[in-house]
């Protein structure tokens, strides 16, 4: 049984918007922080955004700050990533992840125990 399932990826023109969603199993949603990472071909997986469980604080990579918004959806056991002002460099496979990082480790892939399969985002210039 999959515990994190992403959706919402697709092909969009530069400047456009997409909203990614990740449905999380209940036992993980209640107690874990949630994050989005992305990986472009030939590159390492990189942090995009996160929302911590205990206080709801959000964190963003500098490259997406002001354009992307991460949010928890308690009614659907989901986490969303609203992406506006998309650029060609945002093209990547986007992953949802769950873990219990502390503030200083929220951007590390090693802080997350559970991962989805990814959803592809392609931005045409």
Short mmCIF file of C-alpha atoms in Angstrom, two decimals:
data_model
loop_
_atom_site.label_atom_id
_atom_site.label_comp_id
_atom_site.label_asym_id
_atom_site.label_seq_id
_atom_site.Cartn_x
_atom_site.Cartn_y
_atom_site.Cartn_z
CA UNK A 1 0.00 0.00 0.00
CA UNK A 2 1.44 3.31 -1.05
CA UNK A 3 1.76 5.78 1.78
CA UNK A 4 2.43 8.95 -0.21
CA UNK A 5 0.90 9.51 -3.63
CA UNK A 6 1.66 12.64 -5.66
CA UNK A 7 -0.45 14.16 -8.42
CA UNK A 8 -0.82 17.40 -10.34
CA UNK A 9 2.30 17.45 -12.47
CA UNK A 10 2.26 18.28 -16.14
CA UNK A 11 3.50 20.49 -18.94
CA UNK A 12 3.12 24.24 -18.51
CA UNK A 13 4.53 27.34 -20.21
CA UNK A 14 6.98 29.57 -18.43
CA UNK A 15 5.13 31.99 -16.16
CA UNK A 16 2.30 29.55 -15.61
CA UNK A 17 1.09 27.76 -12.49
CA UNK A 18 0.60 24.23 -11.24
CA UNK A 19 -0.66 22.79 -7.98
CA UNK A 20 0.86 19.55 -6.78
CA UNK A 21 -0.92 17.40 -4.23
CA UNK A 22 0.28 14.50 -2.12
CA UNK A 23 -2.20 12.23 -0.37
CA UNK A 24 -0.64 10.83 2.79
CA UNK A 25 -1.73 7.77 4.75
CA UNK A 26 -3.37 8.72 8.02
CA UNK A 27 -0.78 7.13 10.28
CA UNK A 28 1.95 9.20 8.64
CA UNK A 29 0.00 12.44 8.23
CA UNK A 30 -0.70 12.59 11.96
CA UNK A 31 2.75 13.04 13.41
CA UNK A 32 5.15 13.75 10.57
CA UNK A 33 6.42 16.83 8.87
CA UNK A 34 5.87 16.94 5.14
CA UNK A 35 8.13 18.23 2.40
CA UNK A 36 8.62 18.53 -1.34
CA UNK A 37 11.88 17.76 -3.09
CA UNK A 38 12.72 17.72 -6.77
CA UNK A 39 15.25 16.08 -9.01
CA UNK A 40 16.23 17.14 -12.50
CA UNK A 41 18.01 14.74 -14.88
CA UNK A 42 21.66 14.37 -13.97
CA UNK A 43 21.29 16.36 -10.75
CA UNK A 44 20.95 15.54 -7.07
CA UNK A 45 17.60 15.60 -5.36
CA UNK A 46 17.09 19.05 -3.87
CA UNK A 47 14.85 20.55 -1.22
CA UNK A 48 11.92 22.69 -2.37
CA UNK A 49 9.62 23.33 0.59
CA UNK A 50 8.49 21.84 3.89
CA UNK A 51 5.89 22.26 6.60
CA UNK A 52 6.63 20.95 10.07
CA UNK A 53 4.07 18.95 12.01
CA UNK A 54 4.17 20.34 15.54
CA UNK A 55 4.07 24.05 14.76
CA UNK A 56 3.17 24.33 11.07
CA UNK A 57 6.24 26.39 10.24
CA UNK A 58 7.10 26.48 6.57
CA UNK A 59 10.48 26.48 4.87
CA UNK A 60 11.46 27.20 1.28
CA UNK A 61 14.47 26.92 -0.94
CA UNK A 62 15.75 30.34 -1.95
CA UNK A 63 15.10 29.50 -5.60
CA UNK A 64 11.34 29.15 -5.06
CA UNK A 65 10.69 31.63 -2.24
CA UNK A 66 7.92 34.04 -3.17
CA UNK A 67 6.69 31.81 -6.00
CA UNK A 68 5.79 28.51 -4.30
CA UNK A 69 3.52 27.90 -1.31
CA UNK A 70 3.36 24.68 0.72
CA UNK A 71 0.32 23.85 2.84
CA UNK A 72 -1.13 21.00 4.87
CA UNK A 73 -4.73 19.99 4.19
CA UNK A 74 -6.04 18.34 7.33
CA UNK A 75 -9.42 17.55 5.77
CA UNK A 76 -7.82 15.38 3.08
CA UNK A 77 -4.63 14.14 4.78
CA UNK A 78 -2.70 15.91 2.08
CA UNK A 79 0.07 18.39 1.45
CA UNK A 80 -0.07 20.78 -1.51
CA UNK A 81 2.53 22.77 -3.37
CA UNK A 82 1.16 25.76 -5.24
CA UNK A 83 3.69 26.80 -7.87
CA UNK A 84 3.34 30.17 -9.57
CA UNK A 85 5.64 32.00 -11.93
CA UNK A 86 7.16 28.76 -13.15
CA UNK A 87 10.52 28.86 -14.87
CA UNK A 88 12.28 26.38 -17.13
CA UNK A 89 14.70 25.62 -14.29
CA UNK A 90 11.77 24.32 -12.22
CA UNK A 91 11.52 21.35 -14.60
CA UNK A 92 12.06 18.20 -12.53
CA UNK A 93 10.48 15.16 -10.97
CA UNK A 94 8.82 16.35 -7.77
CA UNK A 95 8.67 14.11 -4.72
CA UNK A 96 6.59 14.29 -1.58
CA UNK A 97 8.31 13.15 1.63
CA UNK A 98 7.45 12.64 5.30
CA UNK A 99 9.77 12.75 8.28
CA UNK A 100 10.54 14.28 11.65
CA UNK A 101 13.32 16.78 11.03
CA UNK A 102 14.36 19.48 13.42
CA UNK A 103 14.61 23.01 12.11
CA UNK A 104 18.28 22.68 11.22
CA UNK A 105 17.75 19.48 9.22
CA UNK A 106 14.50 20.19 7.41
CA UNK A 107 16.26 20.61 4.06
CA UNK A 108 18.11 17.28 4.15
CA UNK A 109 16.85 14.24 2.24
CA UNK A 110 18.16 12.06 5.05
CA UNK A 111 15.63 13.62 7.45
CA UNK A 112 12.73 11.94 5.67
CA UNK A 113 11.69 8.32 6.07
CA UNK A 114 8.87 8.05 3.57
CA UNK A 115 8.82 9.05 -0.10
CA UNK A 116 6.32 9.08 -2.92
CA UNK A 117 7.01 7.96 -6.49
CA UNK A 118 7.14 11.47 -7.89
CA UNK A 119 5.21 13.57 -10.38
CA UNK A 120 6.83 15.19 -13.41
CA UNK A 121 6.74 18.94 -13.90
CA UNK A 122 7.93 20.29 -17.24
CA UNK A 123 8.11 24.02 -17.92
CA UNK A 124 8.54 25.10 -21.52
CA UNK A 125 10.31 28.36 -22.27
#
